[in-house]
Structures are given as C-alpha cells and as structure tokens.
Short mmCIF file of C-alpha atoms in Angstrom, two decimals:
data_model
loop_
_atom_site.label_atom_id
_atom_site.label_comp_id
_atom_site.label_asym_id
_atom_site.label_seq_id
_atom_site.Cartn_x
_atom_site.Cartn_y
_atom_site.Cartn_z
CA MET L 1 0.00 0.00 0.00
CA THR L 2 1.37 3.42 -0.88
CA LYS L 3 1.88 6.17 1.68
CA VAL L 4 -0.83 8.28 0.05
CA ARG L 5 -3.33 5.44 0.34
CA GLU L 6 -2.28 4.74 3.95
CA ARG L 7 -2.76 8.39 4.86
CA GLY L 8 -6.19 8.43 3.19
CA GLU L 9 -7.24 5.38 5.18
CA THR L 10 -5.96 7.04 8.35
CA VAL L 11 -7.98 10.18 7.60
CA ARG L 12 -11.14 8.17 6.93
CA ARG L 13 -10.69 6.11 10.12
CA TYR L 14 -10.34 9.37 12.08
CA ILE L 15 -13.55 10.69 10.52
CA LEU L 16 -15.47 7.53 11.37
CA ALA L 17 -14.15 7.54 14.94
CA ASN L 18 -15.07 11.18 15.59
CA VAL L 19 -18.17 11.93 13.52
CA GLU L 20 -20.63 11.04 16.28
CA LYS L 21 -19.16 13.60 18.67
CA HIS L 22 -18.72 16.29 15.99
CA PRO L 23 -21.28 15.78 13.20
CA ALA L 24 -21.36 19.41 12.05
CA ASP L 25 -17.67 20.32 12.28
CA ILE L 26 -15.94 17.03 11.39
CA ALA L 27 -14.46 18.56 8.21
CA ARG L 28 -12.80 21.43 10.09
CA MET L 29 -11.54 19.13 12.85
CA THR L 30 -10.08 16.65 10.36
CA ALA L 31 -8.44 19.40 8.31
CA ASP L 32 -6.84 20.83 11.46
CA ARG L 33 -5.74 17.42 12.73
CA PHE L 34 -4.04 16.35 9.49
CA GLY L 35 -2.99 19.73 8.11
CA ILE L 36 -4.96 19.31 4.90
CA THR L 37 -7.55 21.52 3.22
CA ARG L 38 -11.27 21.22 3.90
CA GLN L 39 -11.70 20.40 0.22
CA ALA L 40 -9.42 17.38 0.68
CA VAL L 41 -11.43 16.32 3.74
CA ASN L 42 -14.62 16.74 1.71
CA LYS L 43 -13.33 14.20 -0.81
CA HIS L 44 -12.82 11.71 2.03
CA LEU L 45 -16.30 12.48 3.37
CA GLN L 46 -17.86 11.98 -0.06
CA LYS L 47 -16.03 8.66 -0.43
CA LEU L 48 -17.45 7.50 2.92
CA VAL L 49 -20.94 8.64 1.88
CA SER L 50 -20.67 6.80 -1.45
CA GLU L 51 -19.57 3.65 0.42
CA HIS L 52 -22.63 4.01 2.70
CA ALA L 53 -20.47 4.35 5.81
CA LEU L 54 -21.80 7.88 6.49
CA LYS L 55 -25.08 9.68 5.91
CA GLN L 56 -24.99 13.32 4.88
CA HIS L 57 -27.62 15.82 6.02
CA GLY L 58 -27.90 19.29 4.53
CA ILE L 59 -25.71 20.98 1.96
CA THR L 60 -22.69 23.28 1.89
CA ARG L 61 -22.14 25.11 5.20
CA ASN L 62 -25.11 23.48 6.96
CA CYS L 63 -23.89 19.99 6.22
CA SER L 64 -23.62 17.40 8.98
CA TYR L 65 -22.77 13.72 8.95
CA GLN L 66 -23.67 10.65 10.95
CA LEU L 67 -22.68 7.02 10.87
CA ALA L 68 -24.92 4.97 8.63
CA PRO L 69 -26.70 2.11 10.38
CA LEU L 70 -25.54 -1.37 9.43
CA ALA L 71 -29.00 -2.86 9.94
CA HIS L 72 -32.50 -1.90 10.99
CA TRP L 73 -34.58 -3.99 13.36
CA ARG L 74 -38.06 -3.30 14.58
CA LYS L 75 -40.69 -5.37 16.29
CA THR L 76 -43.88 -4.39 18.07
CA PHE L 77 -44.97 -6.19 21.20
CA PRO L 78 -48.57 -6.05 22.42
CA LEU L 79 -48.98 -4.29 25.75
CA ALA L 80 -51.60 -6.76 26.93
CA LYS L 81 -49.08 -9.61 27.00
CA THR L 82 -45.71 -8.06 27.74
CA PRO L 83 -43.02 -10.79 27.55
CA ALA L 84 -40.13 -10.88 29.99
CA GLU L 85 -37.06 -8.83 29.01
CA ASP L 86 -34.72 -11.81 28.94
CA ARG L 87 -37.09 -13.71 26.67
CA VAL L 88 -37.30 -10.80 24.20
CA TRP L 89 -33.51 -10.58 24.26
CA ARG L 90 -32.96 -14.31 23.66
CA GLU L 91 -35.74 -14.93 21.16
CA ASP L 92 -35.75 -11.71 19.15
CA VAL L 93 -32.82 -9.35 19.62
CA VAL L 94 -29.90 -11.79 19.75
CA LEU L 95 -31.07 -13.59 16.62
CA SER L 96 -31.03 -10.38 14.63
CA LEU L 97 -27.52 -9.46 15.81
CA GLY L 98 -25.88 -12.60 14.46
CA GLN L 99 -22.24 -13.30 15.21
#
C-alpha cells in the first residue's frame, strides 16, 4: 500500500471515529488534525458517503454527517401480554444481531 493510500485510510478512520461527537464540524476538525484543506477532507467524506459508511444531512455550510446504520430492526410487542425482558432478548434481539 502506498503512503498516500495509507494516509487516506488514516484520515477516513479518524472521521469515522469522531463523527458522532462532531457531526457538524468534522471537516474542520479533520483538516486541522491532518494539516490538509477542507476540500481534501470533503473528498474523504464523499467517499465514505458513497460507500454508505456515512449519511450526509444538509448541503454546503449546513452539512452534517452521521454514521450509517448497518442494519434496521423493529418489532412491536402487544402491551396486553408483555413478555419478559430476557425472553425478548434471547428470542428476538440476539437472533437479529448474528455473530
């Protein structure tokens, strides 16, 4: 792997590790941290969006990012017959998590 590619991977790992805490200013933080332009950071952000690792909200200056969910799970339980928590965990939640 070339040094340029290694640095790009390092930048993208930093973005993924810090986007939850700083969704609106991740570009500025990343640019400051690595000494690169915000335009360069934007290319990394767009790559992560195109790979479905991040979701982008808004445009230009009002843009923010969040981690994209890996899976969605939803189930409704009737209130009349509320099952025990451990049973819901074992029979529904754990099965959807997989390994």
